Amino acid sequence: MPIESSQNIPGVRPVGAMDARIARTAAGAKDGAASAAATGASEQVTYQPSEALDPGQAPVDAERVAVIRHAIESGTYPVIPTKIADAMIAAGMLLRAQA
């Protein structure tokens, strides 16, 4: 399954880093602080994420991880250099194609 670039999706643009001060101001923290200062009260703005956005636990098969970890530790994990090289070349080609 190819990875889609946001450049190919209409109405979607890349998003960069966000400054938390801008987010607080946009959420009305500046207005809240001004009204708190006028009344003499101090208001602390805190971030409370929505439970609807909580992804929950990562889908990890702990038993499979233990099997692979044991194989690596015991030296029986199959390392095939040609498969590794092919995957690295394919990943490089995919990244260059998206740029």
Short mmCIF file of N, CA and C in Angstrom, two decimals:
data_model
loop_
_atom_site.label_atom_id
_atom_site.label_comp_id
_atom_site.label_asym_id
_atom_site.label_seq_id
_atom_site.Cartn_x
_atom_site.Cartn_y
_atom_site.Cartn_z
N MET A 1 0.85 -1.18 0.00
CA MET A 1 0.00 0.00 0.00
C MET A 1 0.90 1.23 0.00
N PRO A 2 0.80 2.09 -1.01
CA PRO A 2 1.66 3.27 -1.07
C PRO A 2 1.25 4.31 -0.04
N ILE A 3 2.22 5.07 0.41
CA ILE A 3 1.97 6.15 1.35
C ILE A 3 1.57 7.37 0.54
N GLU A 4 0.44 7.98 0.88
CA GLU A 4 -0.03 9.13 0.14
C GLU A 4 0.59 10.40 0.70
N SER A 5 0.98 11.27 -0.18
CA SER A 5 1.52 12.56 0.19
C SER A 5 0.38 13.55 0.31
N SER A 6 0.48 14.49 1.25
CA SER A 6 -0.57 15.49 1.40
C SER A 6 -0.62 16.42 0.19
N GLN A 7 0.42 16.40 -0.64
CA GLN A 7 0.43 17.24 -1.82
C GLN A 7 -0.59 16.75 -2.84
N ASN A 8 -0.98 15.50 -2.78
CA ASN A 8 -1.90 14.92 -3.75
C ASN A 8 -3.36 14.98 -3.32
N ILE A 9 -3.63 15.45 -2.12
CA ILE A 9 -4.99 15.46 -1.59
C ILE A 9 -5.51 16.90 -1.62
N PRO A 10 -6.60 17.17 -2.35
CA PRO A 10 -7.13 18.54 -2.44
C PRO A 10 -7.56 19.05 -1.07
N GLY A 11 -7.24 20.30 -0.78
CA GLY A 11 -7.66 20.94 0.46
C GLY A 11 -6.80 20.59 1.66
N VAL A 12 -5.73 19.81 1.47
CA VAL A 12 -4.87 19.43 2.59
C VAL A 12 -3.52 20.10 2.38
N ARG A 13 -3.00 20.71 3.44
CA ARG A 13 -1.70 21.34 3.35
C ARG A 13 -0.81 20.84 4.48
N PRO A 14 0.51 20.89 4.30
CA PRO A 14 1.41 20.44 5.36
C PRO A 14 1.25 21.31 6.60
N VAL A 15 1.43 20.72 7.76
CA VAL A 15 1.32 21.43 9.02
C VAL A 15 2.68 21.40 9.70
N GLY A 16 3.10 22.55 10.19
CA GLY A 16 4.38 22.64 10.87
C GLY A 16 4.19 22.66 12.37
N ALA A 17 5.25 22.99 13.07
CA ALA A 17 5.21 23.07 14.53
C ALA A 17 4.30 24.22 14.96
N MET A 18 3.69 24.07 16.13
CA MET A 18 2.77 25.08 16.61
C MET A 18 3.29 25.66 17.91
N ASP A 19 3.21 26.96 18.06
CA ASP A 19 3.63 27.63 19.28
C ASP A 19 2.46 27.60 20.27
N ALA A 20 2.68 27.07 21.46
CA ALA A 20 1.61 26.92 22.45
C ALA A 20 1.04 28.27 22.86
N ARG A 21 1.87 29.32 22.83
CA ARG A 21 1.36 30.64 23.22
C ARG A 21 0.28 31.11 22.24
N ILE A 22 0.46 30.81 20.96
CA ILE A 22 -0.53 31.19 19.96
C ILE A 22 -1.82 30.43 20.19
N ALA A 23 -1.72 29.13 20.50
CA ALA A 23 -2.91 28.31 20.73
C ALA A 23 -3.69 28.81 21.93
N ARG A 24 -2.98 29.18 23.01
CA ARG A 24 -3.67 29.67 24.20
C ARG A 24 -4.37 30.99 23.91
N THR A 25 -3.70 31.87 23.16
CA THR A 25 -4.30 33.15 22.82
C THR A 25 -5.52 32.94 21.95
N ALA A 26 -5.42 32.04 20.99
CA ALA A 26 -6.55 31.77 20.10
C ALA A 26 -7.72 31.18 20.87
N ALA A 27 -7.44 30.44 21.94
CA ALA A 27 -8.50 29.81 22.72
C ALA A 27 -9.13 30.77 23.71
N GLY A 28 -8.63 32.01 23.77
CA GLY A 28 -9.23 32.99 24.66
C GLY A 28 -8.52 33.13 25.98
N ALA A 29 -7.33 32.56 26.12
CA ALA A 29 -6.61 32.65 27.38
C ALA A 29 -6.22 34.09 27.68
N LYS A 30 -5.89 34.86 26.64
CA LYS A 30 -5.50 36.25 26.84
C LYS A 30 -6.68 37.04 27.39
N ASP A 31 -7.88 36.86 26.80
CA ASP A 31 -9.07 37.55 27.27
C ASP A 31 -9.42 37.12 28.69
N GLY A 32 -9.27 35.83 28.98
CA GLY A 32 -9.56 35.32 30.33
C GLY A 32 -8.61 35.90 31.35
N ALA A 33 -7.33 36.03 31.00
CA ALA A 33 -6.34 36.58 31.91
C ALA A 33 -6.62 38.06 32.15
N ALA A 34 -7.06 38.78 31.10
CA ALA A 34 -7.36 40.21 31.25
C ALA A 34 -8.56 40.40 32.18
N SER A 35 -9.59 39.56 32.02
CA SER A 35 -10.76 39.70 32.88
C SER A 35 -10.43 39.28 34.31
N ALA A 36 -9.53 38.28 34.47
CA ALA A 36 -9.13 37.86 35.82
C ALA A 36 -8.32 38.95 36.49
N ALA A 37 -7.47 39.64 35.72
CA ALA A 37 -6.67 40.72 36.28
C ALA A 37 -7.58 41.88 36.71
N ALA A 38 -8.62 42.12 35.93
CA ALA A 38 -9.55 43.21 36.26
C ALA A 38 -10.31 42.91 37.54
N THR A 39 -10.62 41.65 37.79
CA THR A 39 -11.36 41.29 39.00
C THR A 39 -10.44 40.98 40.17
N GLY A 40 -9.13 40.91 39.92
CA GLY A 40 -8.18 40.62 40.99
C GLY A 40 -7.94 39.14 41.19
N ALA A 41 -8.59 38.28 40.43
CA ALA A 41 -8.42 36.82 40.56
C ALA A 41 -7.34 36.35 39.60
N SER A 42 -6.70 35.26 39.96
CA SER A 42 -5.71 34.70 39.04
C SER A 42 -6.29 33.43 38.43
N GLU A 43 -6.13 33.31 37.13
CA GLU A 43 -6.68 32.17 36.40
C GLU A 43 -5.54 31.44 35.72
N GLN A 44 -5.49 30.15 35.90
CA GLN A 44 -4.46 29.35 35.26
C GLN A 44 -5.10 28.55 34.14
N VAL A 45 -4.52 28.65 32.94
CA VAL A 45 -5.04 27.95 31.78
C VAL A 45 -4.38 26.58 31.73
N THR A 46 -5.18 25.54 31.68
CA THR A 46 -4.64 24.18 31.58
C THR A 46 -5.23 23.49 30.36
N TYR A 47 -4.48 22.56 29.84
CA TYR A 47 -4.90 21.80 28.67
C TYR A 47 -5.52 20.49 29.13
N GLN A 48 -6.74 20.22 28.71
CA GLN A 48 -7.41 18.97 29.03
C GLN A 48 -7.84 18.31 27.73
N PRO A 49 -7.12 17.25 27.32
CA PRO A 49 -7.46 16.61 26.05
C PRO A 49 -8.82 15.91 26.12
N SER A 50 -9.47 15.87 24.99
CA SER A 50 -10.76 15.21 24.89
C SER A 50 -10.58 13.69 24.93
N GLU A 51 -11.45 13.01 25.62
CA GLU A 51 -11.38 11.54 25.65
C GLU A 51 -11.70 10.95 24.27
N ALA A 52 -12.42 11.69 23.46
CA ALA A 52 -12.75 11.21 22.12
C ALA A 52 -11.51 11.08 21.25
N LEU A 53 -10.47 11.84 21.56
CA LEU A 53 -9.23 11.80 20.79
C LEU A 53 -8.20 10.84 21.36
N ASP A 54 -8.49 10.19 22.47
CA ASP A 54 -7.55 9.27 23.09
C ASP A 54 -7.46 7.99 22.27
N PRO A 55 -6.27 7.68 21.72
CA PRO A 55 -6.16 6.50 20.88
C PRO A 55 -6.15 5.18 21.65
N GLY A 56 -5.97 5.25 22.96
CA GLY A 56 -5.92 4.02 23.76
C GLY A 56 -4.56 3.36 23.67
N GLN A 57 -4.50 2.12 24.04
CA GLN A 57 -3.24 1.38 24.02
C GLN A 57 -2.85 1.01 22.59
N ALA A 58 -1.55 0.97 22.35
CA ALA A 58 -1.06 0.58 21.03
C ALA A 58 -1.33 -0.91 20.81
N PRO A 59 -1.71 -1.30 19.59
CA PRO A 59 -1.99 -2.71 19.32
C PRO A 59 -0.70 -3.51 19.17
N VAL A 60 -0.14 -3.93 20.29
CA VAL A 60 1.12 -4.67 20.30
C VAL A 60 0.86 -6.10 20.77
N ASP A 61 1.36 -7.06 20.02
CA ASP A 61 1.24 -8.46 20.39
C ASP A 61 2.44 -8.79 21.29
N ALA A 62 2.24 -8.69 22.60
CA ALA A 62 3.33 -8.87 23.57
C ALA A 62 3.98 -10.25 23.44
N GLU A 63 3.19 -11.27 23.13
CA GLU A 63 3.74 -12.62 22.99
C GLU A 63 4.70 -12.70 21.80
N ARG A 64 4.30 -12.08 20.68
CA ARG A 64 5.16 -12.07 19.49
C ARG A 64 6.44 -11.28 19.75
N VAL A 65 6.33 -10.16 20.46
CA VAL A 65 7.51 -9.37 20.81
C VAL A 65 8.47 -10.20 21.67
N ALA A 66 7.93 -10.96 22.62
CA ALA A 66 8.77 -11.80 23.47
C ALA A 66 9.49 -12.87 22.66
N VAL A 67 8.79 -13.45 21.68
CA VAL A 67 9.41 -14.48 20.84
C VAL A 67 10.56 -13.89 20.02
N ILE A 68 10.32 -12.73 19.42
CA ILE A 68 11.37 -12.08 18.62
C ILE A 68 12.53 -11.65 19.50
N ARG A 69 12.24 -11.09 20.67
CA ARG A 69 13.31 -10.66 21.59
C ARG A 69 14.17 -11.86 21.99
N HIS A 70 13.53 -13.00 22.29
CA HIS A 70 14.28 -14.20 22.68
C HIS A 70 15.15 -14.68 21.51
N ALA A 71 14.61 -14.64 20.29
CA ALA A 71 15.38 -15.08 19.12
C ALA A 71 16.60 -14.18 18.90
N ILE A 72 16.43 -12.88 19.10
CA ILE A 72 17.56 -11.95 18.94
C ILE A 72 18.61 -12.22 20.01
N GLU A 73 18.16 -12.37 21.26
CA GLU A 73 19.09 -12.61 22.37
C GLU A 73 19.85 -13.92 22.21
N SER A 74 19.18 -14.94 21.68
CA SER A 74 19.83 -16.24 21.55
C SER A 74 20.61 -16.37 20.23
N GLY A 75 20.50 -15.36 19.36
CA GLY A 75 21.25 -15.38 18.11
C GLY A 75 20.61 -16.23 17.02
N THR A 76 19.35 -16.57 17.17
CA THR A 76 18.68 -17.39 16.16
C THR A 76 17.74 -16.60 15.25
N TYR A 77 17.69 -15.27 15.43
CA TYR A 77 16.83 -14.45 14.58
C TYR A 77 17.45 -14.38 13.20
N PRO A 78 16.68 -14.72 12.14
CA PRO A 78 17.27 -14.76 10.80
C PRO A 78 17.49 -13.36 10.23
N VAL A 79 18.76 -13.04 9.97
CA VAL A 79 19.11 -11.77 9.35
C VAL A 79 19.59 -12.09 7.95
N ILE A 80 18.83 -11.62 6.95
CA ILE A 80 19.16 -11.89 5.56
C ILE A 80 19.57 -10.57 4.93
N PRO A 81 20.87 -10.37 4.71
CA PRO A 81 21.37 -9.08 4.22
C PRO A 81 20.73 -8.62 2.91
N THR A 82 20.41 -9.53 2.01
CA THR A 82 19.82 -9.10 0.74
C THR A 82 18.41 -8.53 0.93
N LYS A 83 17.64 -9.10 1.86
CA LYS A 83 16.30 -8.57 2.13
C LYS A 83 16.40 -7.18 2.78
N ILE A 84 17.36 -7.03 3.68
CA ILE A 84 17.56 -5.74 4.34
C ILE A 84 17.96 -4.69 3.31
N ALA A 85 18.91 -5.04 2.43
CA ALA A 85 19.36 -4.10 1.40
C ALA A 85 18.22 -3.74 0.45
N ASP A 86 17.43 -4.73 0.04
CA ASP A 86 16.30 -4.45 -0.86
C ASP A 86 15.29 -3.50 -0.20
N ALA A 87 15.01 -3.70 1.08
CA ALA A 87 14.06 -2.84 1.79
C ALA A 87 14.60 -1.42 1.91
N MET A 88 15.91 -1.28 2.16
CA MET A 88 16.52 0.05 2.27
C MET A 88 16.48 0.78 0.93
N ILE A 89 16.75 0.08 -0.15
CA ILE A 89 16.71 0.69 -1.48
C ILE A 89 15.29 1.09 -1.83
N ALA A 90 14.32 0.23 -1.54
CA ALA A 90 12.92 0.54 -1.83
C ALA A 90 12.45 1.75 -1.03
N ALA A 91 12.83 1.83 0.24
CA ALA A 91 12.45 2.96 1.07
C ALA A 91 13.06 4.25 0.53
N GLY A 92 14.31 4.19 0.10
CA GLY A 92 14.96 5.37 -0.46
C GLY A 92 14.28 5.83 -1.73
N MET A 93 13.89 4.90 -2.58
CA MET A 93 13.20 5.25 -3.82
C MET A 93 11.83 5.86 -3.52
N LEU A 94 11.13 5.31 -2.53
CA LEU A 94 9.82 5.83 -2.16
C LEU A 94 9.95 7.26 -1.63
N LEU A 95 10.95 7.51 -0.79
CA LEU A 95 11.13 8.85 -0.25
C LEU A 95 11.51 9.86 -1.33
N ARG A 96 12.34 9.45 -2.27
CA ARG A 96 12.74 10.36 -3.37
C ARG A 96 11.56 10.65 -4.29
N ALA A 97 10.69 9.67 -4.48
CA ALA A 97 9.53 9.85 -5.36
C ALA A 97 8.53 10.85 -4.79
N GLN A 98 8.47 10.94 -3.46
CA GLN A 98 7.52 11.85 -2.82
C GLN A 98 8.05 13.27 -2.74
N ALA A 99 9.34 13.44 -2.80
CA ALA A 99 9.93 14.79 -2.65
C ALA A 99 9.75 15.65 -3.85
#
